[in-house]
Coordinates of C-alpha atoms and ligand atoms in Angstrom, one line a residue:
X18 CA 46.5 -161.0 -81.4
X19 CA 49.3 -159.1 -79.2
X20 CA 47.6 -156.4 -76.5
X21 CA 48.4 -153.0 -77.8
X22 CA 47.6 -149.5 -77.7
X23 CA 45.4 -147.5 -80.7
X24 CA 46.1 -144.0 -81.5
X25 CA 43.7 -142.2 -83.2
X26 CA 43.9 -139.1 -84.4
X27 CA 41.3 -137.5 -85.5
X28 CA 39.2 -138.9 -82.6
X29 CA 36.2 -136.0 -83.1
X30 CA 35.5 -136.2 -86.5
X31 CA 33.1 -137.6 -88.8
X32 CA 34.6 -140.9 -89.5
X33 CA 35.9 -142.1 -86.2
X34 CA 32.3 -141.3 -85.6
X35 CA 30.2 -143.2 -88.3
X36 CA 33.1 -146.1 -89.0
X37 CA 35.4 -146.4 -87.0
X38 CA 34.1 -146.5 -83.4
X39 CA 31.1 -148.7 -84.2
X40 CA 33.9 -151.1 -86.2
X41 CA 36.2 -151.1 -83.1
X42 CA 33.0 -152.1 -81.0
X43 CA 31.7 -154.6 -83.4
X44 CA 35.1 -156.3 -83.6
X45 CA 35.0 -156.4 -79.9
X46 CA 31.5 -158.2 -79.4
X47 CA 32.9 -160.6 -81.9
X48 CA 36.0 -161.3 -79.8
X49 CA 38.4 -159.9 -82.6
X50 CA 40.5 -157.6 -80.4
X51 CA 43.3 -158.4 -78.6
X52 CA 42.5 -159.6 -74.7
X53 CA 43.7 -155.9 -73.6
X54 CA 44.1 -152.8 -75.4
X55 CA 43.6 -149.5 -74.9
X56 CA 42.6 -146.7 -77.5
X57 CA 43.7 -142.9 -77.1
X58 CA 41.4 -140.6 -78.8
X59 CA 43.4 -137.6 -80.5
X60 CA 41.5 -134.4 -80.8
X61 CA 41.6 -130.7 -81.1
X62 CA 38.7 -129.9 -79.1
X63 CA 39.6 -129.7 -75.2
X64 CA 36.9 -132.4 -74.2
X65 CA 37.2 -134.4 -71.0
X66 CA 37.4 -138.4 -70.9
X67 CA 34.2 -138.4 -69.8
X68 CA 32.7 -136.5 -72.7
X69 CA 34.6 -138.0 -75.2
X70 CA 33.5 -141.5 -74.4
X71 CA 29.9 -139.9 -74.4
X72 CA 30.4 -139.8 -78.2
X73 CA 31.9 -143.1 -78.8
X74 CA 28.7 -144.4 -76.8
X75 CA 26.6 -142.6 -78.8
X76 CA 28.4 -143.1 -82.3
X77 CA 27.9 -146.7 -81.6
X78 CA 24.4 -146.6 -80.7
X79 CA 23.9 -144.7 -83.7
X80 CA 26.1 -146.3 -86.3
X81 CA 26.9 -149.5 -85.3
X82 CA 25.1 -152.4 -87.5
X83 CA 24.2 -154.3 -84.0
X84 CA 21.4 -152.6 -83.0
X85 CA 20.6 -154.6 -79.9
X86 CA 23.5 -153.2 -77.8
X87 CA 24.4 -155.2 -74.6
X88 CA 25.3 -152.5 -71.6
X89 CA 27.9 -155.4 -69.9
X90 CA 29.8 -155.7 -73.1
X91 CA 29.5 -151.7 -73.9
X92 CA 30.7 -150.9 -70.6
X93 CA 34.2 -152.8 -70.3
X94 CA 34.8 -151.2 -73.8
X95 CA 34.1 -148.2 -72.9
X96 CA 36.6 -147.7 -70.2
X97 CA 39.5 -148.7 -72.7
X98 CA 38.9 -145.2 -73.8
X99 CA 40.8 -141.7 -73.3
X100 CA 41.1 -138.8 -74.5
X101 CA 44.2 -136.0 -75.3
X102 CA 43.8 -132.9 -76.6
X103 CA 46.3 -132.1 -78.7
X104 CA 47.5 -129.4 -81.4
X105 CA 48.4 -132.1 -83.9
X106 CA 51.2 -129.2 -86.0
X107 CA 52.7 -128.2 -82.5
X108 CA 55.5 -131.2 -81.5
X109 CA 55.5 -129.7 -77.6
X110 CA 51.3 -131.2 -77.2
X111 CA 52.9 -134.6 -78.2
X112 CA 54.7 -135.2 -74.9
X113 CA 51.4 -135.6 -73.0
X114 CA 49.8 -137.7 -75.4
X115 CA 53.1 -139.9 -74.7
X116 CA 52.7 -139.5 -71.4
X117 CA 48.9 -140.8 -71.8
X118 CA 49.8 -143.8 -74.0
X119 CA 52.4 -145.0 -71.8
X120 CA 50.5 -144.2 -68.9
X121 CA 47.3 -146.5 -70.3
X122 CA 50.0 -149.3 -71.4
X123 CA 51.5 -149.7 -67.5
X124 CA 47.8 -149.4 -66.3
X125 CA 46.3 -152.3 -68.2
X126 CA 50.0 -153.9 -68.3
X127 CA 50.6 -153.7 -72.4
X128 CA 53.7 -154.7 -74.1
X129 CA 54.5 -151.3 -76.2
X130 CA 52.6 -152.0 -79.6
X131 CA 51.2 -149.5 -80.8
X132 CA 48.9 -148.7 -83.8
X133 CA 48.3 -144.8 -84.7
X134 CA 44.8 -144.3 -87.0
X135 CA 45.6 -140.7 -88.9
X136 CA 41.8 -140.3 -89.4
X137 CA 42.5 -136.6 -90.7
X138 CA 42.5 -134.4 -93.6
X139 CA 45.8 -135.3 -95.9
X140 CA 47.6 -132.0 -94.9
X141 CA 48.4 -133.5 -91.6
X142 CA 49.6 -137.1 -92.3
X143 CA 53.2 -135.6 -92.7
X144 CA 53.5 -133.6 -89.4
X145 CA 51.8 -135.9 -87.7
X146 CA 54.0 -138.9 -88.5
X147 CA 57.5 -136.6 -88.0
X148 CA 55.8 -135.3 -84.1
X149 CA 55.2 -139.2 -84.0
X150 CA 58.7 -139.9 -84.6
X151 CA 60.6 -137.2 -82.7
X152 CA 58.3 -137.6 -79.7
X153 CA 59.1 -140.7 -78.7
X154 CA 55.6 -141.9 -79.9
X155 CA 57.0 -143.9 -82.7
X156 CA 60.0 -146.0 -80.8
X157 CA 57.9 -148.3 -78.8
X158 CA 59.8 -151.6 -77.9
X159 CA 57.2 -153.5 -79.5
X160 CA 55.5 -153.1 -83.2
X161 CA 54.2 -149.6 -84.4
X162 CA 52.3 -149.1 -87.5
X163 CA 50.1 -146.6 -89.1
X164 CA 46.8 -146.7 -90.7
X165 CA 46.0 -143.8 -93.1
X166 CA 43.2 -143.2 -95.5
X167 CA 43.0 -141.8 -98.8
X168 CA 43.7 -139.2 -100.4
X169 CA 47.1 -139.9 -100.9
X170 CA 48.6 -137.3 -102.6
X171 CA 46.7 -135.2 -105.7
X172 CA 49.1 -136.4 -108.6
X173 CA 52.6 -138.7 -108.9
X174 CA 54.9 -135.7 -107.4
X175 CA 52.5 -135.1 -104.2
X176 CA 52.0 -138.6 -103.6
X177 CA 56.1 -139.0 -103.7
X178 CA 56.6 -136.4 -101.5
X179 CA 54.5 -137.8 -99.3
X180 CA 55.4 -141.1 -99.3
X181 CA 59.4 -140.1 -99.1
X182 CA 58.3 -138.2 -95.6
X183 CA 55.6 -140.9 -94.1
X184 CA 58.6 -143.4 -94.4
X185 CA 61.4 -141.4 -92.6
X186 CA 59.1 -142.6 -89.6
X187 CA 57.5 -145.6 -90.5
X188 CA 58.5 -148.6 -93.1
X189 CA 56.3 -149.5 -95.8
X190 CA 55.5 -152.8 -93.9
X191 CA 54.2 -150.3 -91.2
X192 CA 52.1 -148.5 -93.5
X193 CA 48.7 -149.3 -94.1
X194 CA 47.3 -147.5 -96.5
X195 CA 42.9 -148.0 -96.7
X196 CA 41.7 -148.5 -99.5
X197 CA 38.0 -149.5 -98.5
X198 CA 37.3 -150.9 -101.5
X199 CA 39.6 -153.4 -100.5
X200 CA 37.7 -153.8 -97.2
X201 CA 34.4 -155.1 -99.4
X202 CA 33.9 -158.5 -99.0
X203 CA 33.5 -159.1 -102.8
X204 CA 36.4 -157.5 -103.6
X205 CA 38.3 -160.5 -101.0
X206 CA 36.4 -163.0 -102.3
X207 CA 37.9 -162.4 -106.0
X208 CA 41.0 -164.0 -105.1
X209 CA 39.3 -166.9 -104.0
X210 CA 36.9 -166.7 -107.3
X211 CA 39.7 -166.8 -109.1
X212 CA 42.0 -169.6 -107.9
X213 CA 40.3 -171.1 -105.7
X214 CA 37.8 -172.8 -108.5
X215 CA 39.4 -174.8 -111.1
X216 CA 37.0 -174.0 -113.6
X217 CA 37.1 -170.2 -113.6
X218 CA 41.0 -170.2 -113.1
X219 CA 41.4 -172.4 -116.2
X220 CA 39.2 -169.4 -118.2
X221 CA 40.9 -166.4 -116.5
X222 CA 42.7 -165.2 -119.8
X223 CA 42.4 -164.0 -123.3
X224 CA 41.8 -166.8 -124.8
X225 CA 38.2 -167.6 -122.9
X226 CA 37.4 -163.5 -121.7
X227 CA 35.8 -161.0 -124.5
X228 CA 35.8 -158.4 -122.1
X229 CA 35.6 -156.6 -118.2
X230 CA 33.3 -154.5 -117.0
X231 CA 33.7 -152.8 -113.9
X232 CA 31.6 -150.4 -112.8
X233 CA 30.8 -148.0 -109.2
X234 CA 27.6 -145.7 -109.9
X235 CA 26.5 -143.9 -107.2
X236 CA 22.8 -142.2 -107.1
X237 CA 24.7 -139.4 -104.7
X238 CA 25.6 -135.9 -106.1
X239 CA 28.2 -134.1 -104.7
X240 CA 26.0 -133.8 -101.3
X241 CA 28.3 -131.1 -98.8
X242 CA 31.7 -132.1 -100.5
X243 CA 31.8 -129.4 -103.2
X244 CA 35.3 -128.2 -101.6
X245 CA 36.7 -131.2 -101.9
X246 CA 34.8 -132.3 -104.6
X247 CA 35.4 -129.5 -107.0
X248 CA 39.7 -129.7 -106.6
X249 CA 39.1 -134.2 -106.9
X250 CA 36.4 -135.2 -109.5
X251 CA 35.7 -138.1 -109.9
X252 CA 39.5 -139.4 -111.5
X253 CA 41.5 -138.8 -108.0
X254 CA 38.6 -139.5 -106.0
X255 CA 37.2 -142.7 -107.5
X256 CA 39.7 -143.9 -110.5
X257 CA 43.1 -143.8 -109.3
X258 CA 42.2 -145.6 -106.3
X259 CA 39.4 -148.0 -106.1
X260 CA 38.5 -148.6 -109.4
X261 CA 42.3 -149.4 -110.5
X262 CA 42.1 -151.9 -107.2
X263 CA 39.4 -153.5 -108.9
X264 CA 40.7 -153.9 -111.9
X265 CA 44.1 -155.3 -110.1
X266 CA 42.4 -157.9 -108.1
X267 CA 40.4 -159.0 -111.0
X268 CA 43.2 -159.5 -113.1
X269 CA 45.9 -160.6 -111.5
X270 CA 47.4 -163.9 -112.0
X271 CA 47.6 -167.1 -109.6
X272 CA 50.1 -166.6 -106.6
X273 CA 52.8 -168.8 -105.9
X274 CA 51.2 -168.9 -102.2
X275 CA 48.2 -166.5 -100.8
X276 CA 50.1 -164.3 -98.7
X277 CA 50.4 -160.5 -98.1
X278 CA 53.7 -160.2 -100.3
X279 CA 52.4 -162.6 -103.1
X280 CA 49.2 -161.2 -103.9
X281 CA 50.7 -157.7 -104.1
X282 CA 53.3 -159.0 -106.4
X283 CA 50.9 -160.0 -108.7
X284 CA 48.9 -156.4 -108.2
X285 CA 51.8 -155.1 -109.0
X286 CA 53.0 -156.7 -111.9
X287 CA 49.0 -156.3 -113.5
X288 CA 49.4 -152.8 -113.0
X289 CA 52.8 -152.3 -114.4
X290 CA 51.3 -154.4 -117.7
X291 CA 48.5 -151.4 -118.0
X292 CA 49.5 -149.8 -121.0
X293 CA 50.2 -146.4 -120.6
X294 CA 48.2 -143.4 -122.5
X295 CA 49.8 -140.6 -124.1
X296 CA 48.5 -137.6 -123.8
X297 CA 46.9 -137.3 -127.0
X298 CA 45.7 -140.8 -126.8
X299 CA 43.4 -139.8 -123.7
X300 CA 40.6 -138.7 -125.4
X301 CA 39.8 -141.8 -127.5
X302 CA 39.9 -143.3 -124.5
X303 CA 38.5 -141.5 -121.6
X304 CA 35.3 -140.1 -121.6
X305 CA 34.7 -136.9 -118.9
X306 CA 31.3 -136.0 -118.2
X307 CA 29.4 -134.2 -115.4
X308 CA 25.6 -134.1 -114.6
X309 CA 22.6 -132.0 -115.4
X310 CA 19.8 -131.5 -113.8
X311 CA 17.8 -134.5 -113.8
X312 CA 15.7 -137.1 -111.3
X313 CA 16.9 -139.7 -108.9
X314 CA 13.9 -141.6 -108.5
X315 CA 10.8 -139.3 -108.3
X316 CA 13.0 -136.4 -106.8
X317 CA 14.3 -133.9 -109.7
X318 CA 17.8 -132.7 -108.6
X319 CA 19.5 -130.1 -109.6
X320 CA 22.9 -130.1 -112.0
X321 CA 26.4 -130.2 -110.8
X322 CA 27.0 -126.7 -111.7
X323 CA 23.8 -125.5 -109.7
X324 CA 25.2 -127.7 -106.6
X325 CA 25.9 -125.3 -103.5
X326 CA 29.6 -124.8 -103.6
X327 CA 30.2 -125.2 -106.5
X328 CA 31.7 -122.8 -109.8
X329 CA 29.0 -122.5 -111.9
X330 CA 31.5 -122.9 -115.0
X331 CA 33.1 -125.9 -113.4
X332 CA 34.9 -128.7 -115.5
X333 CA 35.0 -131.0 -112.7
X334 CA 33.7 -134.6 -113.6
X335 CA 31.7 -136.3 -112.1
X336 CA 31.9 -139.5 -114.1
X337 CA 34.6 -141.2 -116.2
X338 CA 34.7 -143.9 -118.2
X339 CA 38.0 -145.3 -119.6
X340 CA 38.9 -148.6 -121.7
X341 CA 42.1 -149.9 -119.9
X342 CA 44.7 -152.7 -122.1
X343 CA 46.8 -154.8 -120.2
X344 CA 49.5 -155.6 -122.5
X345 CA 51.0 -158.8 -120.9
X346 CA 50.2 -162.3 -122.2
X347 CA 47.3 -163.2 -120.2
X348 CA 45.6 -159.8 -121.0
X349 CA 46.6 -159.0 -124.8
X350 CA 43.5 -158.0 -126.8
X351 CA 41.1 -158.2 -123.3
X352 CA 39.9 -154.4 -123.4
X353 CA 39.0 -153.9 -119.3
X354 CA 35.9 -151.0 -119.4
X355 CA 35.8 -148.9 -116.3
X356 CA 33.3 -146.3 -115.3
X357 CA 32.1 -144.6 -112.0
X358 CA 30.0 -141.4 -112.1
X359 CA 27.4 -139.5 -108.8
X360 CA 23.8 -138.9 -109.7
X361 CA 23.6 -142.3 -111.9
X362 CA 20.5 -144.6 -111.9
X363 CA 21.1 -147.0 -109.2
X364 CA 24.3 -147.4 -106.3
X365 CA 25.7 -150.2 -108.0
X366 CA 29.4 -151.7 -107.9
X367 CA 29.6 -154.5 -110.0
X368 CA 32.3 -156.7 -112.0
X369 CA 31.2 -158.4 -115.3
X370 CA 33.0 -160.9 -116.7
X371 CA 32.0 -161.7 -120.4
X372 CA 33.5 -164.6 -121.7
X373 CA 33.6 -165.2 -125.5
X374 CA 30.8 -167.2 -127.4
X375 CA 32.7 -168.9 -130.3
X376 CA 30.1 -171.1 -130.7
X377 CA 27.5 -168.8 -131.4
X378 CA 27.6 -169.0 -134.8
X379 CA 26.9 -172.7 -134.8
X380 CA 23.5 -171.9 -133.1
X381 CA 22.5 -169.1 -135.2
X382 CA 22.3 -171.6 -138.2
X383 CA 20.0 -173.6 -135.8
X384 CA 18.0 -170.4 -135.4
X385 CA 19.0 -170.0 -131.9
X386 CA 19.8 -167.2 -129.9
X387 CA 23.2 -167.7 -127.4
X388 CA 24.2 -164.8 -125.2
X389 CA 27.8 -164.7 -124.0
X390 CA 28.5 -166.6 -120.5
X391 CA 28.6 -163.8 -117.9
X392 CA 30.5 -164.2 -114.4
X393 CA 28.8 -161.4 -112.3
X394 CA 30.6 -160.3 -109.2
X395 CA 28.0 -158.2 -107.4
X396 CA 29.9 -155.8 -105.2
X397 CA 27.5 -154.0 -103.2
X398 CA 24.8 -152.8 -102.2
X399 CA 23.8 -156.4 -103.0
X400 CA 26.9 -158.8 -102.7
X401 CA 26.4 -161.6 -104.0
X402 CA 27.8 -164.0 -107.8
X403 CA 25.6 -165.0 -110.7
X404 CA 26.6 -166.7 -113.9
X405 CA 24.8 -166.7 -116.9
X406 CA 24.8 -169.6 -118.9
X407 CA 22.7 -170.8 -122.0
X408 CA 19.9 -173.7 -121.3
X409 CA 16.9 -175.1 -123.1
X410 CA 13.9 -174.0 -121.7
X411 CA 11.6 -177.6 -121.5
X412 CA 8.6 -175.7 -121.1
X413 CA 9.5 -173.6 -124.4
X414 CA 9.8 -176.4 -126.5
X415 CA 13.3 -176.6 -125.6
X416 CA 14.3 -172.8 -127.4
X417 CA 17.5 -172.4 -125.8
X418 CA 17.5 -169.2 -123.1
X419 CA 20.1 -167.4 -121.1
X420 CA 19.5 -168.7 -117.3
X421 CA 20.9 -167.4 -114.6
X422 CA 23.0 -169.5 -111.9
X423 CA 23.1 -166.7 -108.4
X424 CA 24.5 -166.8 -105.2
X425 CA 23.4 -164.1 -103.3
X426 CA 24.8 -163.4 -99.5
X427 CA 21.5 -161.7 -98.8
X428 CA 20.5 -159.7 -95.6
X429 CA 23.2 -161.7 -93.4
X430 CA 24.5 -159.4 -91.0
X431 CA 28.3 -159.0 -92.7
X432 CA 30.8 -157.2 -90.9
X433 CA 31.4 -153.5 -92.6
X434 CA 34.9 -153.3 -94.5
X435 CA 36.3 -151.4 -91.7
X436 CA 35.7 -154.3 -89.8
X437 CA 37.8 -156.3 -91.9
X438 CA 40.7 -154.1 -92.4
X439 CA 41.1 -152.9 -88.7
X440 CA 41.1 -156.8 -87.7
X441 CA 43.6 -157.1 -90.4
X442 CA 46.0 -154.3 -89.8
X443 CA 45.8 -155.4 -86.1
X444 CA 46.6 -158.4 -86.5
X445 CA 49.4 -157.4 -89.2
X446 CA 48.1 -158.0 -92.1
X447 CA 48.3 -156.0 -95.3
X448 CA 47.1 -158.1 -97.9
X449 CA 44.3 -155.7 -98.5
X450 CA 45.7 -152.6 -98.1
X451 CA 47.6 -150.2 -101.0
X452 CA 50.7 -150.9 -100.8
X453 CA 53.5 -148.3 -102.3
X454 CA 54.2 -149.5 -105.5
X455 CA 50.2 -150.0 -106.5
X456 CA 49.9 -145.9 -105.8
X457 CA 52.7 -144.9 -107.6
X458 CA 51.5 -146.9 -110.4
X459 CA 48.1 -146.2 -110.4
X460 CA 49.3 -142.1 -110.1
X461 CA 51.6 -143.0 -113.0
X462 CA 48.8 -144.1 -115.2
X463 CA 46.3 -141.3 -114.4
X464 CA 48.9 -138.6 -114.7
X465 CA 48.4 -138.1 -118.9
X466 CA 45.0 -138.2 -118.0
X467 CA 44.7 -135.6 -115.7
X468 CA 47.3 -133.4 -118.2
X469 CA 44.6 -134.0 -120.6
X470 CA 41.6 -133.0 -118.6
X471 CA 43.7 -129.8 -117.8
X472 CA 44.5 -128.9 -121.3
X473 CA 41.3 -129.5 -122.6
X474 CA 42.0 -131.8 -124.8
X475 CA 38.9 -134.1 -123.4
X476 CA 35.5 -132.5 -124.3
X477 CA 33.8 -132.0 -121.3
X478 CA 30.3 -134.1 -121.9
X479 CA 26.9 -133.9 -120.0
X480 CA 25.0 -136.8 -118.7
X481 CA 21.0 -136.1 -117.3
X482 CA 20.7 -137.1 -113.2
X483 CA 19.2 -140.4 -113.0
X484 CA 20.4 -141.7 -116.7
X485 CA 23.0 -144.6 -116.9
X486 CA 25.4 -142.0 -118.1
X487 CA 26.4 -140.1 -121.1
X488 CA 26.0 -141.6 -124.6
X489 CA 30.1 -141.6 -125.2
X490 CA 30.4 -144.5 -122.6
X491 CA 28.1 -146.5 -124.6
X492 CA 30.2 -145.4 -128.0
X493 CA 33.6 -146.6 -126.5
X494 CA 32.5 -150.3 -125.8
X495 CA 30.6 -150.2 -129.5
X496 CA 34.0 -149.3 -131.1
X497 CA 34.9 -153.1 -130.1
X498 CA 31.2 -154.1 -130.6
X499 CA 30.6 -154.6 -127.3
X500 CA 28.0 -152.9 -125.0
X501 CA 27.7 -152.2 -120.7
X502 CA 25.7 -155.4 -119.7
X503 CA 23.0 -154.9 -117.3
X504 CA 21.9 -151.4 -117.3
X505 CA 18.4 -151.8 -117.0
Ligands
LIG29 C1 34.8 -142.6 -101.4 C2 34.6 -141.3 -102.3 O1 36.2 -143.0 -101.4 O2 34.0 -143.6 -101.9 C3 33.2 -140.9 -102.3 O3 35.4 -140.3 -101.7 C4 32.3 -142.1 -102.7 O4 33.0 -139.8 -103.2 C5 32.6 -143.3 -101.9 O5 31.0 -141.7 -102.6 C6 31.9 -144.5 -102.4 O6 32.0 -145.6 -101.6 P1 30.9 -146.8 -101.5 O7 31.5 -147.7 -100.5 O8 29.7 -146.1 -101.1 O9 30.8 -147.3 -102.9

């Protein structure tokens, strides 16, 4: 990996503090950085070197997911660090922070790469890349790229817009766009589920698949986002973005080769195949629902409307749930169930896979009871794959019984996803980041959907805190007479 120089913006805020600082140290004890660097910390506040590597030290003793923390290795990270304060709209503070990058490049002799982290709210990615660009920043003699998180634009026009200006300074191979989603290990290890085993590659299509279920419940309510919240819900915060990622990584077809441009080929071409809802198709196909009071656990909680911040006539949603067609031949006649929803049962992501029983039939004569074969990708909290299969149970007198075949990762100590996709974009990698085209389609699908929520024209249901969600979500897999596996 090439020495370089990280810019991050955004330096004082919550994430630099809780993610990223811990994930830059973590990569570091695990030899993942590049044999010199140095990494500028971009702030508003007037702080001091000094102070600001204060609260990197203490954001990795507090976050990181090492807890036994080794002063000798802290130490020599530590003093990659410095700090700029900087009015990130105003392009006259942006000739000291170059004067600082370049200054740390000669110091610790770095070729001019240079990676700039806009860990900031969205209204700021545009000035900040254009003051990138006109300073100087952005026309290092080696490689510059930017990382940027989510939200990327509120709808397909915004996310243009933004798009058009992000890439008058950088190209779309310098964009990384998180999605951290993508960062979950599960998520990687689809692509390799998929192709790399023979036996589930040979199945991945209509012909051996009844059905996908993905699903991200959270047991969270809005906690101190209601700002945010209340202008998102849960489509623009949870659908257009990770769950569609999902649903592209799941089904997208074998690549010619496993490589950045490949795999987002095929991404693409999935999501281009998602058939398209007209307006007044959105309601038989989208359910919108937000939570009542209820209890997580023991503890009653309060309802969405009653949440501090927010309107107490809001028609925000806090959970969707939406049957998705892929209309290419692979796909035809496979419906793909998504749903995601705050104050739900349990913190679940999961991906089932249920394949068809044709065969059951056959058994039922016989008395028997078959359940469908079920591939079970176990996102998070737990990570892990099970497969259901059928088997005679010997000490039943041989009744046949659904068993379950599971791989579980367990309490290993896995690196966080933004372990994984700061190694990656380091080291130039995009495979699992957004690229362009998946945004704009993903927008492009969710736009009828979000004229529909607008106009009404999608009744506004209520789900109890603590339930599995509301009854429609159950009625739009029974319309295909399926049901959500595994809500227990
Ligand atoms: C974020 C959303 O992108 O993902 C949050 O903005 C949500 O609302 C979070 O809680 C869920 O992420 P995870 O990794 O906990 O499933």
């Amino acid at each position: 990996m090439e020495p370089m120089s990280f810019v991050l913006f955004g330096a004082t805020g919550d994430l630099a503090k809780r993610k990223i600082f811990p994930a830059l140290f973590n990569l570091y004890v695990d030899k993942k950085l590049p044999a010199a660097f140095s990494i500028v910390g971009v702030g508003r506040r007037a702080w001091s070197d000094t102070a600001f590597i204060q609260s990197v030290e203490q954001s990795i003793r507090e976050f990181s997911r090492r807890h036994e923390i080794d002063q000798a290795v802290l130490a020599p990270f530590l003093a990659a660090f410095s700090y700029v304060a900087v009015d990130v709209t105003d392009a006259a503070g942006y000739a000291s922070l170059l004067e600082r990058v370049e200054q740390r490049e000669k110091e610790f002799n770095l070729p001019q790469n240079r990676m700039f982290y806009l860990s900031v709210a969205p209204e700021y990615f545009e000035v900040i890349a254009a003051n990138i660009q006109e300073s100087g920043l952005g026309s290092p003699q080696g490689w510059k790229r930017l990382i940027i998180e989510k939200p990327f634009g509120r709808d397909l026009q915004s996310a243009e817009d933004l798009n058009q200006k992000l890439t008058k300074a950088f190209t779309e191979e310098e964009i990384y766009r998180i999605d951290h989603y993508l960062g979950k290990a599960m998520v990687q290890n689809l692509e390799a589920l998929e192709f790399a085993n023979p036996v589930f590659a040979a199945l991945w299509n209509n012909r051996h698949i009844a059905n996908v279920q993905i699903t991200a419940s959270e047991t969270v309510g809005v906690e101190e986002r209601a700002g945010f919240y209340e202008q998102a819900g849960a489509l623009r915060d949870m659908v257009q973005n990770h769950m569609l990622q999902m649903l592209m990584m799941v089904a997208m077809h074998i690549p010619k080769r496993i490589t950045a441009t490949d795999i987002r080929a095929q991404k693409r071409k999935v999501m281009e195949a998602v058939r398209p809802l007209k307006i007044e198709e959105v309601a038989q196909n989208v359910v919108r629902a937000q939570y009542s009071a209820g209890q997580i656990g023991e503890t009653p909680v309060v309802g969405y409307r009653d949440e501090p911040g927010v309107s107490p006539a809001s028609m925000t949603e806090t959970y969707i749930a939406a049957r998705v067609w892929i209309d290419d031949p692979f796909w035809r006649g496979v419906p793909f169930y998504i749903r995601t929803g705050k104050r739900l049962k349990e913190k679940a992501t999961r991906i089932v896979i249920e394949f068809k029983n044709p065969l059951e039939r056959l058994y039922r004569e016989q008395q028997e009871k078959t359940l469908p074969n079920l591939l079970i990708i176990n996102v998070h909290p737990e990570e892990g794959i099970a497969l259901q299969l059928n088997s005679k149970n010997p000490a039943n007198s041989g009744k046949i019984e659904p068993v379950t075949v599971d791989f579980s990762a367990g309490h290993q100590d896995v690196p966080e996803a933004y372990e994984r996709l700061l190694f990656d974009a380091l080291r130039g990698d995009s495979t699992y980041f957004a690229h362009w085209n998946e945004v704009r389609l993903s927008w492009k699908w969710v736009e009828p959907i979000l004229a529909a929520f607008e106009r009404n024209l999608v009744p506004l249901v209520s789900y109890e805190a603590g339930s599995h969600g509301p009854e429609a979500a159950r009625d739009l897999l029974r319309e295909e007479g399926f049901s959500w596996w595994l809500d227990h």
